[in-house]
Coordinates of C-alpha atoms and ligand atoms in Angstrom, one line a residue:
M1 CA 15.2 8.8 0.6
D2 CA 15.3 7.0 -2.7
S3 CA 14.3 9.3 -5.5
R4 CA 12.1 6.6 -7.0
I5 CA 9.7 7.1 -4.0
T6 CA 7.1 9.8 -4.7
L7 CA 3.9 11.1 -3.2
V8 CA 0.8 12.3 -4.9
E9 CA -2.6 13.3 -3.6
G10 CA -5.4 11.5 -5.4
D11 CA -7.3 8.4 -6.2
I12 CA -5.3 5.2 -6.5
T13 CA -7.7 3.7 -9.0
R14 CA -6.6 6.2 -11.6
Q15 CA -2.9 5.4 -11.4
R16 CA -1.2 4.2 -14.5
V17 CA 1.2 1.8 -12.9
D18 CA 1.9 -1.9 -13.2
A19 CA 0.3 -2.7 -9.9
I20 CA -1.8 -0.9 -7.2
V21 CA -2.0 -2.1 -3.6
N22 CA -5.3 -2.6 -1.9
A23 CA -5.9 -2.2 1.8
A24 CA -8.3 -5.1 2.1
K25 CA -9.9 -7.2 4.9
E26 CA -9.1 -10.8 5.7
S27 CA -12.0 -12.2 3.7
L28 CA -10.8 -10.3 0.6
L29 CA -14.5 -10.0 -0.3
G30 CA -14.7 -6.2 -0.6
G31 CA -15.5 -3.4 1.8
G32 CA -15.5 0.4 1.9
G33 CA -12.6 2.9 1.6
V34 CA -9.9 2.2 -0.9
D35 CA -11.1 -1.4 -1.2
G36 CA -14.6 -0.3 -2.3
A37 CA -13.1 2.2 -4.8
I38 CA -10.8 -0.5 -6.3
H39 CA -13.6 -3.0 -6.7
R40 CA -15.9 -0.4 -8.3
A41 CA -13.3 0.7 -10.8
A42 CA -12.0 -2.9 -11.6
G43 CA -15.5 -4.3 -12.1
P44 CA -17.2 -7.5 -10.8
E45 CA -14.5 -9.9 -12.2
L46 CA -12.2 -8.7 -9.4
L47 CA -14.5 -9.9 -6.7
A48 CA -15.0 -13.2 -8.6
E49 CA -11.2 -13.8 -8.6
C50 CA -10.9 -12.7 -4.9
R51 CA -13.5 -15.4 -4.1
T52 CA -11.1 -18.1 -5.4
L53 CA -8.3 -17.0 -3.0
G54 CA -9.8 -18.1 0.3
G55 CA -8.9 -14.9 2.2
C56 CA -5.6 -13.5 3.4
P57 CA -4.3 -13.3 7.0
T58 CA -3.3 -9.9 8.4
G59 CA 0.2 -8.9 7.3
E60 CA 0.2 -11.1 4.2
A61 CA -0.6 -10.2 0.5
R62 CA -2.3 -11.8 -2.5
I63 CA -2.2 -10.8 -6.1
T64 CA -5.0 -10.6 -8.7
K65 CA -5.5 -9.1 -12.1
G66 CA -6.6 -5.5 -12.4
Y67 CA -9.5 -6.0 -14.9
N68 CA -10.9 -2.6 -15.8
L69 CA -8.3 -0.7 -13.9
P70 CA -5.4 1.0 -15.8
A71 CA -3.1 -1.1 -13.5
K72 CA -2.5 -4.7 -14.7
W73 CA -2.3 -6.1 -11.2
V74 CA -3.9 -5.5 -7.8
I75 CA -1.9 -6.6 -4.7
H76 CA -4.3 -7.1 -1.8
T77 CA -2.8 -6.8 1.7
V78 CA -4.6 -6.8 5.0
G79 CA -3.4 -4.3 7.5
P80 CA -3.8 -4.5 11.3
V81 CA -6.7 -2.9 13.2
W82 CA -5.2 -0.3 15.5
R83 CA -5.7 -1.4 19.2
Q84 CA -3.7 1.2 21.0
G85 CA -0.3 -0.3 20.0
G86 CA -0.4 -3.4 22.2
A87 CA -1.3 -5.9 19.6
N88 CA 1.8 -6.1 17.4
E89 CA 0.4 -3.5 15.0
D90 CA 3.7 -2.0 13.9
A91 CA 5.2 -5.4 13.0
L92 CA 2.0 -6.4 11.2
L93 CA 1.9 -3.2 9.2
T94 CA 5.6 -3.7 8.3
D95 CA 4.7 -7.2 7.2
C96 CA 2.1 -5.8 4.8
Y97 CA 4.5 -3.6 3.0
R98 CA 7.2 -6.3 3.0
S99 CA 4.7 -8.9 1.6
A100 CA 3.4 -6.5 -1.1
F101 CA 6.9 -5.6 -2.3
A102 CA 8.0 -9.2 -2.3
L103 CA 5.0 -10.3 -4.4
A104 CA 5.5 -7.4 -6.8
A105 CA 9.1 -8.4 -7.2
R106 CA 8.1 -12.0 -8.1
H107 CA 5.7 -10.7 -10.8
G108 CA 8.2 -8.5 -12.5
I109 CA 6.3 -5.3 -11.5
R110 CA 8.3 -2.2 -12.1
S111 CA 5.9 0.5 -11.0
I112 CA 3.6 0.3 -8.0
A113 CA 1.2 2.6 -6.3
L114 CA 0.3 2.2 -2.6
P115 CA -2.4 3.7 -0.3
S116 CA -1.8 4.5 3.4
I117 CA -2.7 1.0 4.6
S118 CA -4.7 0.7 7.9
T119 CA -5.1 4.5 8.4
G120 CA -8.8 4.6 7.5
A121 CA -11.4 2.2 9.0
Y122 CA -8.6 0.4 10.9
R123 CA -7.6 3.7 12.6
F124 CA -3.8 3.2 12.6
P125 CA -2.2 6.6 13.5
I126 CA -1.3 8.1 10.2
E127 CA 2.1 9.6 11.0
R128 CA 3.3 6.4 12.6
A129 CA 2.0 4.4 9.6
A130 CA 3.8 6.8 7.1
R131 CA 7.2 6.2 8.9
I132 CA 6.7 2.4 8.5
A133 CA 5.6 2.7 4.9
F134 CA 8.5 4.9 3.8
S135 CA 11.1 2.9 5.7
E136 CA 9.9 -0.4 4.2
A137 CA 9.8 1.1 0.7
E138 CA 13.3 2.4 1.2
K139 CA 14.6 -1.0 2.4
H140 CA 13.0 -2.7 -0.5
L141 CA 14.6 -0.4 -3.1
A142 CA 18.1 -0.6 -1.6
G143 CA 20.2 -2.5 -4.1
N144 CA 17.2 -3.3 -6.2
D145 CA 17.0 -1.9 -9.7
Q146 CA 13.8 -3.8 -10.8
F147 CA 11.5 -1.0 -9.5
K148 CA 11.4 2.2 -11.4
S149 CA 8.7 3.9 -9.3
V150 CA 7.0 3.6 -6.0
V151 CA 4.1 6.1 -5.7
F152 CA 2.3 6.7 -2.4
V153 CA -1.2 7.9 -3.3
L154 CA -2.7 9.9 -0.5
F155 CA -6.4 10.5 -0.3
G156 CA -7.1 14.1 0.7
A157 CA -5.0 17.1 1.5
K158 CA -4.4 16.2 5.2
A159 CA -3.1 12.8 4.5
Y160 CA -0.9 14.2 1.7
E161 CA 0.5 16.9 4.1
I162 CA 1.3 14.5 6.9
H163 CA 3.1 12.1 4.5
S164 CA 5.0 15.0 2.9
S165 CA 6.3 16.2 6.3
V166 CA 7.3 12.6 7.4
H167 CA 9.0 12.1 4.0
A168 CA 10.9 15.4 4.3
R169 CA 12.0 14.5 7.8
L170 CA 13.3 11.1 6.8
A171 CA 15.0 12.6 3.8
G172 CA 16.7 15.2 6.1
S173 CA 17.9 12.7 8.6
A174 CA 19.2 10.4 5.8
R175 CA 21.3 13.4 4.5
E176 CA 22.8 14.0 8.0
R177 CA 24.0 10.5 8.3
Ligands
AR6_1 N1 -7.3 6.1 -3.2 C1 -6.3 6.2 -2.3 N2 -6.5 6.2 -1.0 C2 -7.8 6.0 -0.6 C3 -8.9 5.9 -1.4 C4 -8.6 6.0 -2.8 N3 -9.6 5.9 -3.8 N4 -10.0 5.8 -0.7 C5 -9.6 5.8 0.6 N5 -8.3 6.0 0.7 P1 -9.3 2.2 4.4 P2 -7.9 0.4 6.2 C6 -7.4 6.0 1.9 O1 -10.4 2.5 5.3 O2 -7.8 1.4 7.2 C7 -12.1 -1.5 4.0 O3 -13.5 -1.5 4.1 C8 -8.1 6.4 3.2 O4 -8.3 7.8 3.3 O5 -9.6 2.1 2.9 O6 -6.7 -0.5 5.9 C9 -11.6 -2.9 3.9 O7 -12.4 -3.8 3.3 C10 -7.1 5.9 4.2 O8 -6.0 6.8 4.4 O9 -8.4 0.9 4.7 C11 -11.3 -3.3 5.3 O10 -12.4 -3.8 6.0 C12 -6.5 4.7 3.5 O11 -6.9 4.7 2.1 C13 -10.9 -2.0 6.0 O12 -11.6 -1.0 5.2 C14 -6.9 3.3 4.1 O13 -8.3 3.4 4.5 C15 -9.4 -1.7 5.9 O14 -9.1 -0.6 6.6

């Protein structure tokens, strides 16, 4: 795995990076989970800017300012709701990471923090989501020297442990190739 990809356990709203990614819903008008935490930390101006965006379809991403957050930008993406795997969920989650990285690249963002999209209220299986997240980050970083750091911020010890073991497995299989 690319050494610019790191994992931390913690709260994404505290990250001192150029951009943090939000796991939002299609209306972009706020919710619980990481979205609620981001809106609370950023302040009401974030919701005011989100209201001007007219929502965001699943798999796409939109960018706003970070307001009271340490991060300058928030990239809002909408993950799929898990429906037992028969509703194109893997491809839609892949699209989320792809769209978020593409938007970051267009805004000259060099450091980015991401949560585990769709694995809370939207119930996407966490290990499966981690494999998709790391492989998209890896693809994005290949041959790209704009990014200096991609931090996956995992909320709670269990999410951190699962991501660490998936990360170690992917790093191991990359070494064998
Ligand atoms: N920092 C980092 N990760 C967090 C934080 C935090 N402060 N808080 C929660 N998480 P979820 P989803 C983790 O439910 O599944 C919202 O209401 C959490 O443990 O936030 O994509 C939206 O408005 C989980 O692993 O997002 C949508 O309606 C991960 O973030 C809906 O939930 C994602 O959990 C989106 O559902």
